[in-house]
Every structure is written in C-alpha cells, then in structure tokens.
C-alpha cells in the first residue's frame, strides 16, 4: 500500500446487503471504489452491533483494493491480532476507546497493519500531537459513530483544516467518515481530507442485480471534489 494524497473513495459496507457482502464488494470495486471501508461495532463503544474478525476474514477474499477496518469497539487491544490475521490493511482504533491509545497504535503496527486513529466529533486534536509519527491515517468522524445515514456535522471541516496543518508533510492520510455526499465531500477535500468514506451516498439506488447506480454515485462524489 503506497502513500499518496489523491482522492480515494471508500464505500462503507454498513450500507450494503449484509447477506451478500462478497458480491457487493465486487460490484463497488468494479464501479470505481478505491478502498473498502468495514465498520466493526460492539454495542458498547457505540450503540450498534455489526460483526467481528471471522466476517472480516470472509470479506477479505473479495477485496482487491484496500480493506480499511474501522474498529468502534472498546477495549481494542485484545482483538488487534485477530483483525490483522483477518487481513485488515488499515486498522483504525478510536482515541476515546481506552486510556492507552499510544500502546494500541504500537500494537497495530507491530501486527503488520497500517495504523489508523479515529476521532469522535467531540474530540479535539490537541491530544494527537504525540501520536503523529505513529499513525498512517487519522479518521475524523463527521457524524457520531454507530449508524449510517446521519447528517454531516459541519464543525468538523475546520477540525480537518487544523489537522492538515499539524500533519505537515508526514505521510498520514486524513479520512472523513459520516454524512459524505457530493455536497459535503468537496468541503473536506478543500480542507485537506483524501480518503472519503461514504455508505448511504454510494449504495443508494443500486443493488448487486443493478450496480450501475453505485458507479454513478461514486463518480458524482469524485466529480464534485475535482470540479
Ligand atoms: C458510522 C460509520 C460509517 C457509516 C457512514 O459510524 O463509521 O462508516 O457507514 O455512513 P454514511 O456515509 O451513510 O453516513
Ligand atoms: Zn466507519
């Protein structure tokens, strides 16, 4: 996985057909997805439940791009090895998920994954200073994590701008996650984001039987950001 700041669209399979992840992933990749975003929720750190390492391992066989695993779980550390073995390319933990995020990020890299750090909308960027050289990606949540289809929180645009300045020329992606559409994505790209997670805005209107809308939706987001 080489580093660059080109715009990458990462459909979140939280909005896909849960009984058909393999084909859904093949369809969005064929329709132009750059990464596949996989939301793991534990019903404790966030008020929703999805799935764990065995599902990620099953999904992995269908991903030909990058499997970007977003852990919305607490604790994180006991599960890092299992998600690494399941084939996560990027493994992202929340700053708010425990008292030892520094250790968690070390463990993620030691397990052979790119290390991601996610920040809830209410979390500032002051605590990120000491972590900047040990992360490959910072995910700025633009909704409160737990569900797809929520509205974009505009205060996070300025946060991304300030984070981008802090990162400087380090090879660290800024990912944004939640409420991303052709209207909100360009604000974030202008502020400095390069990985755009989108669930409902990519999967709406399509299905594995009719995947063309996935491509239209992905192109609409990309076009809005490059206009
Ligand atoms: C929310 C998840 C997101 C979610 C985004 O907790 O982390 O990845 O799928 O969904 P949309 O794009 O519909 O807001
Ligand atoms: Zn996510």
JSON list of N, CA, C and O in Angstrom, two decimals, residues 48-77:
[
{"chain": "A", "resi": 48, "resn": "UNK", "atom": "N", "xyz": [-24.57, 0.16, 18.55]},
{"chain": "A", "resi": 48, "resn": "UNK", "atom": "CA", "xyz": [-24.98, -0.70, 17.44]},
{"chain": "A", "resi": 48, "resn": "UNK", "atom": "C", "xyz": [-23.98, -1.85, 17.37]},
{"chain": "A", "resi": 48, "resn": "UNK", "atom": "O", "xyz": [-22.85, -1.73, 17.84]},
{"chain": "A", "resi": 49, "resn": "UNK", "atom": "N", "xyz": [-24.40, -2.94, 16.76]},
{"chain": "A", "resi": 49, "resn": "UNK", "atom": "CA", "xyz": [-23.58, -4.15, 16.66]},
{"chain": "A", "resi": 49, "resn": "UNK", "atom": "C", "xyz": [-23.46, -4.54, 15.20]},
{"chain": "A", "resi": 49, "resn": "UNK", "atom": "O", "xyz": [-24.46, -4.52, 14.48]},
{"chain": "A", "resi": 50, "resn": "UNK", "atom": "N", "xyz": [-22.25, -4.90, 14.76]},
{"chain": "A", "resi": 50, "resn": "UNK", "atom": "CA", "xyz": [-22.15, -5.43, 13.40]},
{"chain": "A", "resi": 50, "resn": "UNK", "atom": "C", "xyz": [-21.54, -6.83, 13.43]},
{"chain": "A", "resi": 50, "resn": "UNK", "atom": "O", "xyz": [-22.26, -7.81, 13.59]},
{"chain": "A", "resi": 51, "resn": "UNK", "atom": "N", "xyz": [-20.22, -6.94, 13.32]},
{"chain": "A", "resi": 51, "resn": "UNK", "atom": "CA", "xyz": [-19.58, -8.26, 13.20]},
{"chain": "A", "resi": 51, "resn": "UNK", "atom": "C", "xyz": [-18.13, -8.14, 13.60]},
{"chain": "A", "resi": 51, "resn": "UNK", "atom": "O", "xyz": [-17.64, -7.04, 13.86]},
{"chain": "A", "resi": 52, "resn": "UNK", "atom": "N", "xyz": [-17.46, -9.30, 13.65]},
{"chain": "A", "resi": 52, "resn": "UNK", "atom": "CA", "xyz": [-16.08, -9.33, 14.13]},
{"chain": "A", "resi": 52, "resn": "UNK", "atom": "C", "xyz": [-15.10, -9.94, 13.14]},
{"chain": "A", "resi": 52, "resn": "UNK", "atom": "O", "xyz": [-15.36, -9.96, 11.93]},
{"chain": "A", "resi": 53, "resn": "UNK", "atom": "N", "xyz": [-13.97, -10.44, 13.64]},
{"chain": "A", "resi": 53, "resn": "UNK", "atom": "CA", "xyz": [-12.90, -10.93, 12.77]},
{"chain": "A", "resi": 53, "resn": "UNK", "atom": "C", "xyz": [-13.31, -12.02, 11.76]},
{"chain": "A", "resi": 53, "resn": "UNK", "atom": "O", "xyz": [-12.84, -11.96, 10.62]},
{"chain": "A", "resi": 54, "resn": "UNK", "atom": "N", "xyz": [-14.15, -13.00, 12.11]},
{"chain": "A", "resi": 54, "resn": "UNK", "atom": "CA", "xyz": [-14.46, -14.03, 11.10]},
{"chain": "A", "resi": 54, "resn": "UNK", "atom": "C", "xyz": [-15.13, -13.43, 9.86]},
{"chain": "A", "resi": 54, "resn": "UNK", "atom": "O", "xyz": [-14.85, -13.84, 8.72]},
{"chain": "A", "resi": 55, "resn": "UNK", "atom": "N", "xyz": [-16.01, -12.47, 10.05]},
{"chain": "A", "resi": 55, "resn": "UNK", "atom": "CA", "xyz": [-16.65, -11.81, 8.91]},
{"chain": "A", "resi": 55, "resn": "UNK", "atom": "C", "xyz": [-15.61, -11.04, 8.10]},
{"chain": "A", "resi": 55, "resn": "UNK", "atom": "O", "xyz": [-15.63, -11.07, 6.86]},
{"chain": "A", "resi": 56, "resn": "UNK", "atom": "N", "xyz": [-14.69, -10.37, 8.79]},
{"chain": "A", "resi": 56, "resn": "UNK", "atom": "CA", "xyz": [-13.64, -9.64, 8.06]},
{"chain": "A", "resi": 56, "resn": "UNK", "atom": "C", "xyz": [-12.79, -10.59, 7.24]},
{"chain": "A", "resi": 56, "resn": "UNK", "atom": "O", "xyz": [-12.44, -10.29, 6.09]},
{"chain": "A", "resi": 57, "resn": "UNK", "atom": "N", "xyz": [-12.48, -11.75, 7.79]},
{"chain": "A", "resi": 57, "resn": "UNK", "atom": "CA", "xyz": [-11.67, -12.73, 7.04]},
{"chain": "A", "resi": 57, "resn": "UNK", "atom": "C", "xyz": [-12.44, -13.22, 5.81]},
{"chain": "A", "resi": 57, "resn": "UNK", "atom": "O", "xyz": [-11.86, -13.41, 4.73]},
{"chain": "A", "resi": 58, "resn": "UNK", "atom": "N", "xyz": [-13.75, -13.40, 5.95]},
{"chain": "A", "resi": 58, "resn": "UNK", "atom": "CA", "xyz": [-14.57, -13.85, 4.82]},
{"chain": "A", "resi": 58, "resn": "UNK", "atom": "C", "xyz": [-14.65, -12.78, 3.74]},
{"chain": "A", "resi": 58, "resn": "UNK", "atom": "O", "xyz": [-14.57, -13.05, 2.54]},
{"chain": "A", "resi": 59, "resn": "UNK", "atom": "N", "xyz": [-14.78, -11.53, 4.18]},
{"chain": "A", "resi": 59, "resn": "UNK", "atom": "CA", "xyz": [-14.86, -10.40, 3.26]},
{"chain": "A", "resi": 59, "resn": "UNK", "atom": "C", "xyz": [-13.55, -10.23, 2.50]},
{"chain": "A", "resi": 59, "resn": "UNK", "atom": "O", "xyz": [-13.53, -9.90, 1.31]},
{"chain": "A", "resi": 60, "resn": "UNK", "atom": "N", "xyz": [-12.44, -10.47, 3.20]},
{"chain": "A", "resi": 60, "resn": "UNK", "atom": "CA", "xyz": [-11.10, -10.20, 2.64]},
{"chain": "A", "resi": 60, "resn": "UNK", "atom": "C", "xyz": [-10.89, -10.84, 1.28]},
{"chain": "A", "resi": 60, "resn": "UNK", "atom": "O", "xyz": [-10.26, -10.26, 0.40]},
{"chain": "A", "resi": 61, "resn": "UNK", "atom": "N", "xyz": [-11.44, -12.04, 1.12]},
{"chain": "A", "resi": 61, "resn": "UNK", "atom": "CA", "xyz": [-11.24, -12.79, -0.14]},
{"chain": "A", "resi": 61, "resn": "UNK", "atom": "C", "xyz": [-11.81, -12.04, -1.33]},
{"chain": "A", "resi": 61, "resn": "UNK", "atom": "O", "xyz": [-11.46, -12.30, -2.47]},
{"chain": "A", "resi": 62, "resn": "UNK", "atom": "N", "xyz": [-12.73, -11.13, -1.08]},
{"chain": "A", "resi": 62, "resn": "UNK", "atom": "CA", "xyz": [-13.39, -10.42, -2.18]},
{"chain": "A", "resi": 62, "resn": "UNK", "atom": "C", "xyz": [-12.82, -9.03, -2.41]},
{"chain": "A", "resi": 62, "resn": "UNK", "atom": "O", "xyz": [-13.21, -8.36, -3.36]},
{"chain": "A", "resi": 63, "resn": "UNK", "atom": "N", "xyz": [-11.94, -8.58, -1.52]},
{"chain": "A", "resi": 63, "resn": "UNK", "atom": "CA", "xyz": [-11.39, -7.21, -1.64]},
{"chain": "A", "resi": 63, "resn": "UNK", "atom": "C", "xyz": [-10.10, -7.27, -2.45]},
{"chain": "A", "resi": 63, "resn": "UNK", "atom": "O", "xyz": [-9.16, -7.98, -2.07]},
{"chain": "A", "resi": 64, "resn": "UNK", "atom": "N", "xyz": [-10.06, -6.54, -3.56]},
{"chain": "A", "resi": 64, "resn": "UNK", "atom": "CA", "xyz": [-8.81, -6.50, -4.34]},
{"chain": "A", "resi": 64, "resn": "UNK", "atom": "C", "xyz": [-8.11, -5.15, -4.16]},
{"chain": "A", "resi": 64, "resn": "UNK", "atom": "O", "xyz": [-7.01, -4.97, -4.64]},
{"chain": "A", "resi": 65, "resn": "UNK", "atom": "N", "xyz": [-8.77, -4.20, -3.50]},
{"chain": "A", "resi": 65, "resn": "UNK", "atom": "CA", "xyz": [-8.17, -2.88, -3.27]},
{"chain": "A", "resi": 65, "resn": "UNK", "atom": "C", "xyz": [-7.54, -2.86, -1.87]},
{"chain": "A", "resi": 65, "resn": "UNK", "atom": "O", "xyz": [-6.57, -3.56, -1.62]},
{"chain": "A", "resi": 66, "resn": "UNK", "atom": "N", "xyz": [-8.10, -2.10, -0.98]},
{"chain": "A", "resi": 66, "resn": "UNK", "atom": "CA", "xyz": [-7.57, -1.94, 0.38]},
{"chain": "A", "resi": 66, "resn": "UNK", "atom": "C", "xyz": [-8.70, -2.21, 1.36]},
{"chain": "A", "resi": 66, "resn": "UNK", "atom": "O", "xyz": [-9.79, -1.63, 1.21]},
{"chain": "A", "resi": 67, "resn": "UNK", "atom": "N", "xyz": [-8.48, -3.09, 2.32]},
{"chain": "A", "resi": 67, "resn": "UNK", "atom": "CA", "xyz": [-9.52, -3.31, 3.34]},
{"chain": "A", "resi": 67, "resn": "UNK", "atom": "C", "xyz": [-9.21, -2.42, 4.54]},
{"chain": "A", "resi": 67, "resn": "UNK", "atom": "O", "xyz": [-8.22, -2.59, 5.24]},
{"chain": "A", "resi": 68, "resn": "UNK", "atom": "N", "xyz": [-10.11, -1.46, 4.74]},
{"chain": "A", "resi": 68, "resn": "UNK", "atom": "CA", "xyz": [-9.96, -0.40, 5.73]},
{"chain": "A", "resi": 68, "resn": "UNK", "atom": "C", "xyz": [-10.93, -0.72, 6.87]},
{"chain": "A", "resi": 68, "resn": "UNK", "atom": "O", "xyz": [-12.14, -0.53, 6.72]},
{"chain": "A", "resi": 69, "resn": "UNK", "atom": "N", "xyz": [-10.40, -1.22, 7.98]},
{"chain": "A", "resi": 69, "resn": "UNK", "atom": "CA", "xyz": [-11.27, -1.70, 9.07]},
{"chain": "A", "resi": 69, "resn": "UNK", "atom": "C", "xyz": [-11.34, -0.65, 10.18]},
{"chain": "A", "resi": 69, "resn": "UNK", "atom": "O", "xyz": [-10.32, -0.28, 10.77]},
{"chain": "A", "resi": 70, "resn": "UNK", "atom": "N", "xyz": [-12.54, -0.17, 10.43]},
{"chain": "A", "resi": 70, "resn": "UNK", "atom": "CA", "xyz": [-12.81, 0.87, 11.41]},
{"chain": "A", "resi": 70, "resn": "UNK", "atom": "C", "xyz": [-13.39, 0.21, 12.66]},
{"chain": "A", "resi": 70, "resn": "UNK", "atom": "O", "xyz": [-14.55, -0.23, 12.66]},
{"chain": "A", "resi": 71, "resn": "UNK", "atom": "N", "xyz": [-12.57, 0.15, 13.70]},
{"chain": "A", "resi": 71, "resn": "UNK", "atom": "CA", "xyz": [-12.99, -0.51, 14.94]},
{"chain": "A", "resi": 71, "resn": "UNK", "atom": "C", "xyz": [-13.71, 0.47, 15.85]},
{"chain": "A", "resi": 71, "resn": "UNK", "atom": "O", "xyz": [-13.10, 1.42, 16.37]},
{"chain": "A", "resi": 72, "resn": "UNK", "atom": "N", "xyz": [-14.99, 0.26, 16.03]},
{"chain": "A", "resi": 72, "resn": "UNK", "atom": "CA", "xyz": [-15.76, 1.04, 17.01]},
{"chain": "A", "resi": 72, "resn": "UNK", "atom": "C", "xyz": [-16.05, 0.10, 18.16]},
{"chain": "A", "resi": 72, "resn": "UNK", "atom": "O", "xyz": [-17.20, -0.33, 18.39]},
{"chain": "A", "resi": 73, "resn": "UNK", "atom": "N", "xyz": [-14.96, -0.28, 18.83]},
{"chain": "A", "resi": 73, "resn": "UNK", "atom": "CA", "xyz": [-15.05, -1.26, 19.92]},
{"chain": "A", "resi": 73, "resn": "UNK", "atom": "C", "xyz": [-14.16, -0.81, 21.08]},
{"chain": "A", "resi": 73, "resn": "UNK", "atom": "O", "xyz": [-13.21, -0.06, 20.88]},
{"chain": "A", "resi": 74, "resn": "UNK", "atom": "N", "xyz": [-14.51, -1.22, 22.27]},
{"chain": "A", "resi": 74, "resn": "UNK", "atom": "CA", "xyz": [-13.67, -0.98, 23.44]},
{"chain": "A", "resi": 74, "resn": "UNK", "atom": "C", "xyz": [-13.84, -2.18, 24.38]},
{"chain": "A", "resi": 74, "resn": "UNK", "atom": "O", "xyz": [-14.98, -2.57, 24.67]},
{"chain": "A", "resi": 75, "resn": "UNK", "atom": "N", "xyz": [-12.73, -2.79, 24.84]},
{"chain": "A", "resi": 75, "resn": "UNK", "atom": "CA", "xyz": [-11.36, -2.47, 24.50]},
{"chain": "A", "resi": 75, "resn": "UNK", "atom": "C", "xyz": [-11.00, -2.92, 23.08]},
{"chain": "A", "resi": 75, "resn": "UNK", "atom": "O", "xyz": [-11.71, -3.72, 22.48]},
{"chain": "A", "resi": 76, "resn": "UNK", "atom": "N", "xyz": [-9.87, -2.40, 22.59]},
{"chain": "A", "resi": 76, "resn": "UNK", "atom": "CA", "xyz": [-9.38, -2.73, 21.25]},
{"chain": "A", "resi": 76, "resn": "UNK", "atom": "C", "xyz": [-8.27, -3.77, 21.31]},
{"chain": "A", "resi": 76, "resn": "UNK", "atom": "O", "xyz": [-8.27, -4.75, 20.55]},
{"chain": "A", "resi": 77, "resn": "UNK", "atom": "N", "xyz": [-7.33, -3.58, 22.24]},
{"chain": "A", "resi": 77, "resn": "UNK", "atom": "CA", "xyz": [-6.08, -4.35, 22.21]},
{"chain": "A", "resi": 77, "resn": "UNK", "atom": "C", "xyz": [-6.26, -5.87, 22.14]},
{"chain": "A", "resi": 77, "resn": "UNK", "atom": "O", "xyz": [-5.53, -6.53, 21.40]}
]
